[in-house]
Amino acid sequence: MTETVLHELLRTSLVDVFDLASAGGTRESVCAARTQLRFPYRGSCLRHLDGSTVVADASQVQFFNAGERGEVSHPHPDGDASLVLTVDEALLREIAPPALLHDGEPPRFREHRLGIDPRAQVLVALLRHSLHEGTADPLEAESLALTLVQRAIGPRTAHAASGSQSRQRLVDRAKRVLVGDLARRWTLAEVAAEVGVSAVYLTQSFREVEGVPLYRYQLRLRLARALDLLGEYDDLSALSHDLGFSSHSHFTAAFQQAYGRTPSEFRQSALPPKNRAGS
């Protein structure tokens, strides 16, 4: 693939939605004309801004403020992809909690990223699949997009990274390890060795920064990848194996607990039969 492919999925007076895919081993300068919300759903990328580097993956939303210059690199060999939303400025200021935004115009976020919950991950997948497959009309797609934005930045459903900068950098290194091989059944000692700290320190740091244990974060990444891949697998047992789950039943139970429906039910509701693998 070329270095970066931007595919327009929706453009209305209120919201624009794009699918952004980047090749692995690339790096580009970024300066958004309008404030963007980016939802990674495949792989991970690194954002370099103000002398810091942060990891973006499927458990968070990234904010690219209008006029803000930085760089994004794509270390994963298979590249990465994100769903990109821009929202009408007046509407975005109406939706966003005031504490999240700088004063003045255009709307610009104080945080570079926020953690999102499983429901937001489902909305990313539903919006992307329905627009790709042409099953959502503009009104439905706009409603899905704005619901996603509200949930991603809502005070009860979003999570800002906490802890010291050194602990955040450590946790970001651990995330890169996990995303680099989602199918591997890592042990805590192995991840700790990869990032060069003790298992106890890694456990404490991850929970402090992300608010969840490392194993649960890994589960969320695997399930988000499943949302992306469901249309490519006819055999869900094979999908569960490829994502490192111990069994098909374990995968199904975890998916249902996180998203409120089984993988089969999600695929039936989100993907037309003619576009599923094996159909």
PDB file of C-alpha atoms in Angstrom:
ATOM      1  CA  MET A   1       0.000   0.000   0.000  1.00  0.00           C
ATOM      2  CA  THR A   2       1.051   3.640  -0.376  1.00  0.00           C
ATOM      3  CA  GLU A   3       2.242   5.363   2.779  1.00  0.00           C
ATOM      4  CA  THR A   4      -1.136   6.855   3.729  1.00  0.00           C
ATOM      5  CA  VAL A   5      -4.593   6.244   2.287  1.00  0.00           C
ATOM      6  CA  LEU A   6      -7.496   8.502   3.329  1.00  0.00           C
ATOM      7  CA  HIS A   7     -10.934   7.247   2.330  1.00  0.00           C
ATOM      8  CA  GLU A   8     -13.928   9.558   2.756  1.00  0.00           C
ATOM      9  CA  LEU A   9     -16.896   7.692   4.260  1.00  0.00           C
ATOM     10  CA  LEU A  10     -19.272  10.549   5.113  1.00  0.00           C
ATOM     11  CA  ARG A  11     -19.431  14.311   4.627  1.00  0.00           C
ATOM     12  CA  THR A  12     -22.337  16.385   5.949  1.00  0.00           C
ATOM     13  CA  SER A  13     -22.752  19.866   7.396  1.00  0.00           C
ATOM     14  CA  LEU A  14     -22.288  18.454  10.916  1.00  0.00           C
ATOM     15  CA  VAL A  15     -19.704  15.690  10.701  1.00  0.00           C
ATOM     16  CA  ASP A  16     -17.100  14.234   8.345  1.00  0.00           C
ATOM     17  CA  VAL A  17     -15.873  10.652   8.699  1.00  0.00           C
ATOM     18  CA  PHE A  18     -12.755   9.203   7.071  1.00  0.00           C
ATOM     19  CA  ASP A  19     -10.931   5.893   7.147  1.00  0.00           C
ATOM     20  CA  LEU A  20      -7.183   6.466   7.462  1.00  0.00           C
ATOM     21  CA  ALA A  21      -4.724   3.623   6.778  1.00  0.00           C
ATOM     22  CA  SER A  22      -0.942   3.972   7.028  1.00  0.00           C
ATOM     23  CA  ALA A  23       1.825   1.617   5.947  1.00  0.00           C
ATOM     24  CA  GLY A  24       4.268   0.226   8.484  1.00  0.00           C
ATOM     25  CA  GLY A  25       7.711   1.742   8.807  1.00  0.00           C
ATOM     26  CA  THR A  26       6.571   5.207   7.731  1.00  0.00           C
ATOM     27  CA  ARG A  27       6.487   8.610   9.384  1.00  0.00           C
ATOM     28  CA  GLU A  28       4.748  11.837   8.386  1.00  0.00           C
ATOM     29  CA  SER A  29       4.246  15.396   9.547  1.00  0.00           C
ATOM     30  CA  VAL A  30       0.700  16.272  10.599  1.00  0.00           C
ATOM     31  CA  CYS A  31      -1.063  19.616  10.913  1.00  0.00           C
ATOM     32  CA  ALA A  32      -4.850  19.358  10.876  1.00  0.00           C
ATOM     33  CA  ALA A  33      -6.844  22.205   9.362  1.00  0.00           C
ATOM     34  CA  ARG A  34      -9.758  21.324  11.683  1.00  0.00           C
ATOM     35  CA  THR A  35      -9.709  19.619  15.056  1.00  0.00           C
ATOM     36  CA  GLN A  36      -9.945  15.852  14.564  1.00  0.00           C
ATOM     37  CA  LEU A  37     -10.846  12.899  16.745  1.00  0.00           C
ATOM     38  CA  ARG A  38      -8.972   9.782  15.655  1.00  0.00           C
ATOM     39  CA  PHE A  39     -10.025   6.312  16.791  1.00  0.00           C
ATOM     40  CA  PRO A  40      -7.336   3.692  16.060  1.00  0.00           C
ATOM     41  CA  TYR A  41      -8.880   0.301  15.328  1.00  0.00           C
ATOM     42  CA  ARG A  42      -6.004  -1.684  13.831  1.00  0.00           C
ATOM     43  CA  GLY A  43      -2.382  -1.815  14.955  1.00  0.00           C
ATOM     44  CA  SER A  44      -0.824   1.124  16.771  1.00  0.00           C
ATOM     45  CA  CYS A  45       1.030   4.303  15.917  1.00  0.00           C
ATOM     46  CA  LEU A  46       3.258   6.763  17.742  1.00  0.00           C
ATOM     47  CA  ARG A  47       2.490  10.444  17.998  1.00  0.00           C
ATOM     48  CA  HIS A  48       5.420  12.827  18.485  1.00  0.00           C
ATOM     49  CA  LEU A  49       4.327  16.189  19.871  1.00  0.00           C
ATOM     50  CA  ASP A  50       5.922  18.818  22.105  1.00  0.00           C
ATOM     51  CA  GLY A  51       8.963  16.647  22.733  1.00  0.00           C
ATOM     52  CA  SER A  52       6.942  13.659  23.912  1.00  0.00           C
ATOM     53  CA  THR A  53       5.909  10.394  22.267  1.00  0.00           C
ATOM     54  CA  VAL A  54       2.637   8.622  23.026  1.00  0.00           C
ATOM     55  CA  VAL A  55       1.219   5.339  21.772  1.00  0.00           C
ATOM     56  CA  ALA A  56      -2.211   5.287  20.111  1.00  0.00           C
ATOM     57  CA  ASP A  57      -4.167   2.041  20.028  1.00  0.00           C
ATOM     58  CA  ALA A  58      -7.744   0.775  19.917  1.00  0.00           C
ATOM     59  CA  SER A  59      -8.451   1.589  23.560  1.00  0.00           C
ATOM     60  CA  GLN A  60      -8.336   5.351  23.094  1.00  0.00           C
ATOM     61  CA  VAL A  61      -9.232   8.407  21.064  1.00  0.00           C
ATOM     62  CA  GLN A  62      -6.558  10.856  19.917  1.00  0.00           C
ATOM     63  CA  PHE A  63      -7.109  14.595  19.485  1.00  0.00           C
ATOM     64  CA  PHE A  64      -5.414  16.434  16.630  1.00  0.00           C
ATOM     65  CA  ASN A  65      -6.071  20.107  17.279  1.00  0.00           C
ATOM     66  CA  ALA A  66      -6.469  22.590  14.440  1.00  0.00           C
ATOM     67  CA  GLY A  67      -3.115  24.150  13.562  1.00  0.00           C
ATOM     68  CA  GLU A  68      -1.146  21.883  15.912  1.00  0.00           C
ATOM     69  CA  ARG A  69       2.042  20.583  14.286  1.00  0.00           C
ATOM     70  CA  GLY A  70       3.550  17.214  15.077  1.00  0.00           C
ATOM     71  CA  GLU A  71       4.593  13.902  13.571  1.00  0.00           C
ATOM     72  CA  VAL A  72       3.109  10.419  13.526  1.00  0.00           C
ATOM     73  CA  SER A  73       5.143   7.256  12.983  1.00  0.00           C
ATOM     74  CA  HIS A  74       3.903   3.765  12.196  1.00  0.00           C
ATOM     75  CA  PRO A  75       6.221   1.090  13.636  1.00  0.00           C
ATOM     76  CA  HIS A  76       3.930  -1.934  13.228  1.00  0.00           C
ATOM     77  CA  PRO A  77       5.071  -3.955  10.154  1.00  0.00           C
ATOM     78  CA  ASP A  78       1.467  -4.380   8.960  1.00  0.00           C
ATOM     79  CA  GLY A  79       0.693  -0.686   9.406  1.00  0.00           C
ATOM     80  CA  ASP A  80      -2.271   0.737  11.283  1.00  0.00           C
ATOM     81  CA  ALA A  81      -5.672   2.280  10.659  1.00  0.00           C
ATOM     82  CA  SER A  82      -7.947   4.796  12.345  1.00  0.00           C
ATOM     83  CA  LEU A  83     -11.445   6.171  11.966  1.00  0.00           C
ATOM     84  CA  VAL A  84     -11.154   9.979  11.759  1.00  0.00           C
ATOM     85  CA  LEU A  85     -13.997  12.348  12.678  1.00  0.00           C
ATOM     86  CA  THR A  86     -14.292  16.109  12.375  1.00  0.00           C
ATOM     87  CA  VAL A  87     -17.336  17.768  13.927  1.00  0.00           C
ATOM     88  CA  ASP A  88     -18.899  21.160  13.268  1.00  0.00           C
ATOM     89  CA  GLU A  89     -17.079  23.557  15.605  1.00  0.00           C
ATOM     90  CA  ALA A  90     -20.170  24.958  17.321  1.00  0.00           C
ATOM     91  CA  LEU A  91     -21.528  21.461  17.852  1.00  0.00           C
ATOM     92  CA  LEU A  92     -18.215  20.155  19.166  1.00  0.00           C
ATOM     93  CA  ARG A  93     -18.046  22.950  21.714  1.00  0.00           C
ATOM     94  CA  GLU A  94     -21.615  22.142  22.746  1.00  0.00           C
ATOM     95  CA  ILE A  95     -20.816  18.440  23.187  1.00  0.00           C
ATOM     96  CA  ALA A  96     -17.421  18.639  24.880  1.00  0.00           C
ATOM     97  CA  PRO A  97     -17.156  19.201  28.646  1.00  0.00           C
ATOM     98  CA  PRO A  98     -15.676  22.709  29.084  1.00  0.00           C
ATOM     99  CA  ALA A  99     -12.784  21.332  31.158  1.00  0.00           C
ATOM    100  CA  LEU A 100     -11.540  19.382  28.123  1.00  0.00           C
ATOM    101  CA  LEU A 101     -11.207  22.414  25.844  1.00  0.00           C
ATOM    102  CA  HIS A 102      -8.894  25.398  25.708  1.00  0.00           C
ATOM    103  CA  ASP A 103     -10.506  28.826  25.665  1.00  0.00           C
ATOM    104  CA  GLY A 104     -10.996  30.536  22.323  1.00  0.00           C
ATOM    105  CA  GLU A 105     -11.723  29.369  18.814  1.00  0.00           C
ATOM    106  CA  PRO A 106     -11.475  26.971  17.121  1.00  0.00           C
ATOM    107  CA  PRO A 107     -12.170  24.252  19.696  1.00  0.00           C
ATOM    108  CA  ARG A 108      -8.919  22.617  20.818  1.00  0.00           C
ATOM    109  CA  PHE A 109      -8.523  19.824  23.351  1.00  0.00           C
ATOM    110  CA  ARG A 110      -6.273  20.099  26.404  1.00  0.00           C
ATOM    111  CA  GLU A 111      -5.485  16.362  26.357  1.00  0.00           C
ATOM    112  CA  HIS A 112      -3.727  14.580  23.514  1.00  0.00           C
ATOM    113  CA  ARG A 113      -5.758  11.425  24.107  1.00  0.00           C
ATOM    114  CA  LEU A 114      -8.401   9.799  26.295  1.00  0.00           C
ATOM    115  CA  GLY A 115      -9.150   6.176  27.044  1.00  0.00           C
ATOM    116  CA  ILE A 116     -12.475   4.933  25.676  1.00  0.00           C
ATOM    117  CA  ASP A 117     -14.747   2.200  26.989  1.00  0.00           C
ATOM    118  CA  PRO A 118     -15.934  -0.973  25.185  1.00  0.00           C
ATOM    119  CA  ARG A 119     -19.201   0.668  24.140  1.00  0.00           C
ATOM    120  CA  ALA A 120     -17.254   3.352  22.278  1.00  0.00           C
ATOM    121  CA  GLN A 121     -15.203   0.631  20.575  1.00  0.00           C
ATOM    122  CA  VAL A 122     -18.430  -0.972  19.355  1.00  0.00           C
ATOM    123  CA  LEU A 123     -19.639   2.380  18.009  1.00  0.00           C
ATOM    124  CA  VAL A 124     -16.367   2.799  16.079  1.00  0.00           C
ATOM    125  CA  ALA A 125     -16.878  -0.609  14.475  1.00  0.00           C
ATOM    126  CA  LEU A 126     -20.573  -0.078  13.756  1.00  0.00           C
ATOM    127  CA  LEU A 127     -19.973   3.316  12.170  1.00  0.00           C
ATOM    128  CA  ARG A 128     -17.078   2.108  10.051  1.00  0.00           C
ATOM    129  CA  HIS A 129     -18.728  -1.115   8.886  1.00  0.00           C
ATOM    130  CA  SER A 130     -22.085   0.527   8.121  1.00  0.00           C
ATOM    131  CA  LEU A 131     -20.458   3.279   6.035  1.00  0.00           C
ATOM    132  CA  HIS A 132     -18.151   0.901   4.192  1.00  0.00           C
ATOM    133  CA  GLU A 133     -21.023  -1.448   3.397  1.00  0.00           C
ATOM    134  CA  GLY A 134     -23.479   1.340   2.569  1.00  0.00           C
ATOM    135  CA  THR A 135     -26.079   0.112   5.053  1.00  0.00           C
ATOM    136  CA  ALA A 136     -26.449   3.437   6.921  1.00  0.00           C
ATOM    137  CA  ASP A 137     -28.102   6.498   5.438  1.00  0.00           C
ATOM    138  CA  PRO A 138     -26.648   9.943   6.314  1.00  0.00           C
ATOM    139  CA  LEU A 139     -29.065  10.550   9.209  1.00  0.00           C
ATOM    140  CA  GLU A 140     -28.221   7.228  10.878  1.00  0.00           C
ATOM    141  CA  ALA A 141     -24.507   7.685  10.270  1.00  0.00           C
ATOM    142  CA  GLU A 142     -24.540  11.212  11.715  1.00  0.00           C
ATOM    143  CA  SER A 143     -26.374   9.946  14.800  1.00  0.00           C
ATOM    144  CA  LEU A 144     -23.863   7.112  15.274  1.00  0.00           C
ATOM    145  CA  ALA A 145     -20.919   9.496  14.820  1.00  0.00           C
ATOM    146  CA  LEU A 146     -22.204  12.052  17.328  1.00  0.00           C
ATOM    147  CA  THR A 147     -23.075   9.328  19.843  1.00  0.00           C
ATOM    148  CA  LEU A 148     -19.517   8.055  19.491  1.00  0.00           C
ATOM    149  CA  VAL A 149     -18.061  11.522  20.096  1.00  0.00           C
ATOM    150  CA  GLN A 150     -20.267  12.082  23.134  1.00  0.00           C
ATOM    151  CA  ARG A 151     -19.257   8.758  24.626  1.00  0.00           C
ATOM    152  CA  ALA A 152     -15.555   9.139  23.820  1.00  0.00           C
ATOM    153  CA  ILE A 153     -15.261  12.476  25.636  1.00  0.00           C
ATOM    154  CA  GLY A 154     -18.008  12.089  28.232  1.00  0.00           C
ATOM    155  CA  PRO A 155     -16.957  12.610  31.867  1.00  0.00           C
ATOM    156  CA  ARG A 156     -18.372   9.220  32.926  1.00  0.00           C
ATOM    157  CA  THR A 157     -17.139   7.180  29.972  1.00  0.00           C
ATOM    158  CA  ALA A 158     -13.696   8.615  29.121  1.00  0.00           C
ATOM    159  CA  HIS A 159     -10.455   8.126  31.027  1.00  0.00           C
ATOM    160  CA  ALA A 160      -7.427  10.413  31.035  1.00  0.00           C
ATOM    161  CA  ALA A 161      -4.013   8.843  31.660  1.00  0.00           C
ATOM    162  CA  SER A 162      -2.709   9.575  35.146  1.00  0.00           C
ATOM    163  CA  GLY A 163       0.595   9.046  36.939  1.00  0.00           C
ATOM    164  CA  SER A 164       4.008  10.577  36.314  1.00  0.00           C
ATOM    165  CA  GLN A 165       5.411  11.105  32.833  1.00  0.00           C
ATOM    166  CA  SER A 166       7.975   8.361  33.425  1.00  0.00           C
ATOM    167  CA  ARG A 167       5.246   5.872  34.329  1.00  0.00           C
ATOM    168  CA  GLN A 168       3.182   6.895  31.313  1.00  0.00           C
ATOM    169  CA  ARG A 169       6.186   6.286  29.060  1.00  0.00           C
ATOM    170  CA  LEU A 170       6.723   2.892  30.678  1.00  0.00           C
ATOM    171  CA  VAL A 171       3.081   1.943  30.136  1.00  0.00           C
ATOM    172  CA  ASP A 172       3.276   3.085  26.519  1.00  0.00           C
ATOM    173  CA  ARG A 173       6.254   0.751  25.995  1.00  0.00           C
ATOM    174  CA  ALA A 174       4.226  -2.109  27.463  1.00  0.00           C
ATOM    175  CA  LYS A 175       1.334  -1.288  25.124  1.00  0.00           C
ATOM    176  CA  ARG A 176       3.652  -1.519  22.129  1.00  0.00           C
ATOM    177  CA  VAL A 177       4.729  -4.960  23.287  1.00  0.00           C
ATOM    178  CA  LEU A 178       1.120  -6.142  23.541  1.00  0.00           C
ATOM    179  CA  VAL A 179      -0.035  -4.657  20.228  1.00  0.00           C
ATOM    180  CA  GLY A 180       3.031  -6.013  18.471  1.00  0.00           C
ATOM    181  CA  ASP A 181       1.817  -9.587  18.985  1.00  0.00           C
ATOM    182  CA  LEU A 182      -1.831  -9.753  20.028  1.00  0.00           C
ATOM    183  CA  ALA A 183      -2.005 -13.521  19.573  1.00  0.00           C
ATOM    184  CA  ARG A 184       0.869 -14.266  21.939  1.00  0.00           C
ATOM    185  CA  ARG A 185      -0.165 -15.428  25.385  1.00  0.00           C
ATOM    186  CA  TRP A 186       2.248 -13.215  27.281  1.00  0.00           C
ATOM    187  CA  THR A 187       3.177 -13.727  30.889  1.00  0.00           C
ATOM    188  CA  LEU A 188       3.580 -10.729  33.156  1.00  0.00           C
ATOM    189  CA  ALA A 189       7.263 -11.564  33.617  1.00  0.00           C
ATOM    190  CA  GLU A 190       7.801 -11.604  29.852  1.00  0.00           C
ATOM    191  CA  VAL A 191       6.209  -8.196  29.313  1.00  0.00           C
ATOM    192  CA  ALA A 192       8.141  -6.755  32.273  1.00  0.00           C
ATOM    193  CA  ALA A 193      11.397  -8.120  30.846  1.00  0.00           C
ATOM    194  CA  GLU A 194      10.621  -6.556  27.457  1.00  0.00           C
ATOM    195  CA  VAL A 195      10.248  -3.080  29.019  1.00  0.00           C
ATOM    196  CA  GLY A 196      13.045  -3.516  31.548  1.00  0.00           C
ATOM    197  CA  VAL A 197      11.259  -3.285  34.918  1.00  0.00           C
ATOM    198  CA  SER A 198      10.046  -5.673  37.590  1.00  0.00           C
ATOM    199  CA  ALA A 199       6.676  -7.360  37.250  1.00  0.00           C
ATOM    200  CA  VAL A 200       5.461  -5.653  40.421  1.00  0.00           C
ATOM    201  CA  TYR A 201       6.446  -2.178  39.225  1.00  0.00           C
ATOM    202  CA  LEU A 202       4.853  -2.771  35.815  1.00  0.00           C
ATOM    203  CA  THR A 203       1.619  -3.976  37.432  1.00  0.00           C
ATOM    204  CA  GLN A 204       1.437  -0.958  39.727  1.00  0.00           C
ATOM    205  CA  SER A 205       2.296   1.495  36.950  1.00  0.00           C
ATOM    206  CA  PHE A 206      -0.189   0.094  34.466  1.00  0.00           C
ATOM    207  CA  ARG A 207      -3.057   0.193  36.908  1.00  0.00           C
ATOM    208  CA  GLU A 208      -2.156   3.737  38.009  1.00  0.00           C
ATOM    209  CA  VAL A 209      -1.882   5.112  34.459  1.00  0.00           C
ATOM    210  CA  GLU A 210      -4.705   3.236  32.707  1.00  0.00           C
ATOM    211  CA  GLY A 211      -7.007   2.418  35.604  1.00  0.00           C
ATOM    212  CA  VAL A 212      -7.204  -1.266  34.620  1.00  0.00           C
ATOM    213  CA  PRO A 213      -4.852  -4.248  34.993  1.00  0.00           C
ATOM    214  CA  LEU A 214      -2.519  -5.035  32.129  1.00  0.00           C
ATOM    215  CA  TYR A 215      -4.274  -8.330  31.321  1.00  0.00           C
ATOM    216  CA  ARG A 216      -7.635  -6.568  30.973  1.00  0.00           C
ATOM    217  CA  TYR A 217      -6.106  -3.955  28.692  1.00  0.00           C
ATOM    218  CA  GLN A 218      -4.743  -6.757  26.498  1.00  0.00           C
ATOM    219  CA  LEU A 219      -8.209  -8.310  26.394  1.00  0.00           C
ATOM    220  CA  ARG A 220      -9.725  -5.021  25.227  1.00  0.00           C
ATOM    221  CA  LEU A 221      -7.150  -4.785  22.426  1.00  0.00           C
ATOM    222  CA  ARG A 222      -7.912  -8.325  21.281  1.00  0.00           C
ATOM    223  CA  LEU A 223     -11.654  -7.718  21.327  1.00  0.00           C
ATOM    224  CA  ALA A 224     -11.275  -4.451  19.407  1.00  0.00           C
ATOM    225  CA  ARG A 225      -9.260  -6.317  16.789  1.00  0.00           C
ATOM    226  CA  ALA A 226     -12.053  -8.888  16.626  1.00  0.00           C
ATOM    227  CA  LEU A 227     -14.519  -6.099  15.833  1.00  0.00           C
ATOM    228  CA  ASP A 228     -12.281  -5.144  12.921  1.00  0.00           C
ATOM    229  CA  LEU A 229     -11.830  -8.695  11.596  1.00  0.00           C
ATOM    230  CA  LEU A 230     -15.269 -10.271  12.009  1.00  0.00           C
ATOM    231  CA  GLY A 231     -16.163  -9.734   8.373  1.00  0.00           C
ATOM    232  CA  GLU A 232     -12.994 -11.486   7.194  1.00  0.00           C
ATOM    233  CA  TYR A 233     -13.577 -14.787   9.009  1.00  0.00           C
ATOM    234  CA  ASP A 234     -16.200 -17.382   8.227  1.00  0.00           C
ATOM    235  CA  ASP A 235     -14.888 -19.591  11.058  1.00  0.00           C
ATOM    236  CA  LEU A 236     -15.047 -17.721  14.362  1.00  0.00           C
ATOM    237  CA  SER A 237     -13.065 -20.482  16.064  1.00  0.00           C
ATOM    238  CA  ALA A 238     -10.172 -19.621  13.763  1.00  0.00           C
ATOM    239  CA  LEU A 239     -10.534 -15.935  14.647  1.00  0.00           C
ATOM    240  CA  SER A 240     -10.468 -16.695  18.372  1.00  0.00           C
ATOM    241  CA  HIS A 241      -7.329 -18.800  17.884  1.00  0.00           C
ATOM    242  CA  ASP A 242      -5.591 -16.139  15.788  1.00  0.00           C
ATOM    243  CA  LEU A 243      -6.249 -13.551  18.498  1.00  0.00           C
ATOM    244  CA  GLY A 244      -4.794 -15.714  21.266  1.00  0.00           C
ATOM    245  CA  PHE A 245      -7.950 -16.787  23.095  1.00  0.00           C
ATOM    246  CA  SER A 246      -7.772 -20.132  24.846  1.00  0.00           C
ATOM    247  CA  SER A 247     -10.981 -21.348  23.180  1.00  0.00           C
ATOM    248  CA  HIS A 248     -13.920 -20.257  21.055  1.00  0.00           C
ATOM    249  CA  SER A 249     -16.145 -20.278  24.147  1.00  0.00           C
ATOM    250  CA  HIS A 250     -13.717 -17.998  26.007  1.00  0.00           C
ATOM    251  CA  PHE A 251     -13.709 -15.576  23.072  1.00  0.00           C
ATOM    252  CA  THR A 252     -17.503 -15.581  22.808  1.00  0.00           C
ATOM    253  CA  ALA A 253     -18.004 -15.033  26.540  1.00  0.00           C
ATOM    254  CA  ALA A 254     -15.476 -12.189  26.687  1.00  0.00           C
ATOM    255  CA  PHE A 255     -16.961 -10.526  23.593  1.00  0.00           C
ATOM    256  CA  GLN A 256     -20.499 -10.754  24.962  1.00  0.00           C
ATOM    257  CA  GLN A 257     -19.475  -9.429  28.363  1.00  0.00           C
ATOM    258  CA  ALA A 258     -17.701  -6.435  26.791  1.00  0.00           C
ATOM    259  CA  TYR A 259     -20.132  -5.588  23.996  1.00  0.00           C
ATOM    260  CA  GLY A 260     -23.485  -7.019  25.083  1.00  0.00           C
ATOM    261  CA  ARG A 261     -23.802  -9.410  22.149  1.00  0.00           C
ATOM    262  CA  THR A 262     -21.996 -12.464  20.793  1.00  0.00           C
ATOM    263  CA  PRO A 263     -19.577 -12.215  17.848  1.00  0.00           C
ATOM    264  CA  SER A 264     -22.165 -13.933  15.636  1.00  0.00           C
ATOM    265  CA  GLU A 265     -24.867 -11.482  16.693  1.00  0.00           C
ATOM    266  CA  PHE A 266     -22.614  -8.497  16.039  1.00  0.00           C
ATOM    267  CA  ARG A 267     -21.643  -9.803  12.619  1.00  0.00           C
ATOM    268  CA  GLN A 268     -25.281 -10.438  11.729  1.00  0.00           C
ATOM    269  CA  SER A 269     -26.292  -6.892  12.690  1.00  0.00           C
ATOM    270  CA  ALA A 270     -23.291  -5.021  11.269  1.00  0.00           C
ATOM    271  CA  LEU A 271     -22.295  -6.893   8.127  1.00  0.00           C
ATOM    272  CA  PRO A 272     -24.495  -7.781   5.150  1.00  0.00           C
ATOM    273  CA  PRO A 273     -24.309 -11.535   4.404  1.00  0.00           C
ATOM    274  CA  LYS A 274     -22.979 -10.977   0.882  1.00  0.00           C
ATOM    275  CA  ASN A 275     -19.890  -9.221   2.283  1.00  0.00           C
ATOM    276  CA  ARG A 276     -18.914 -11.779   4.911  1.00  0.00           C
ATOM    277  CA  ALA A 277     -16.067 -14.180   4.430  1.00  0.00           C
ATOM    278  CA  GLY A 278     -17.239 -17.408   2.885  1.00  0.00           C
ATOM    279  CA  SER A 279     -20.512 -15.903   1.604  1.00  0.00           C
TER     280      SER A 279
END
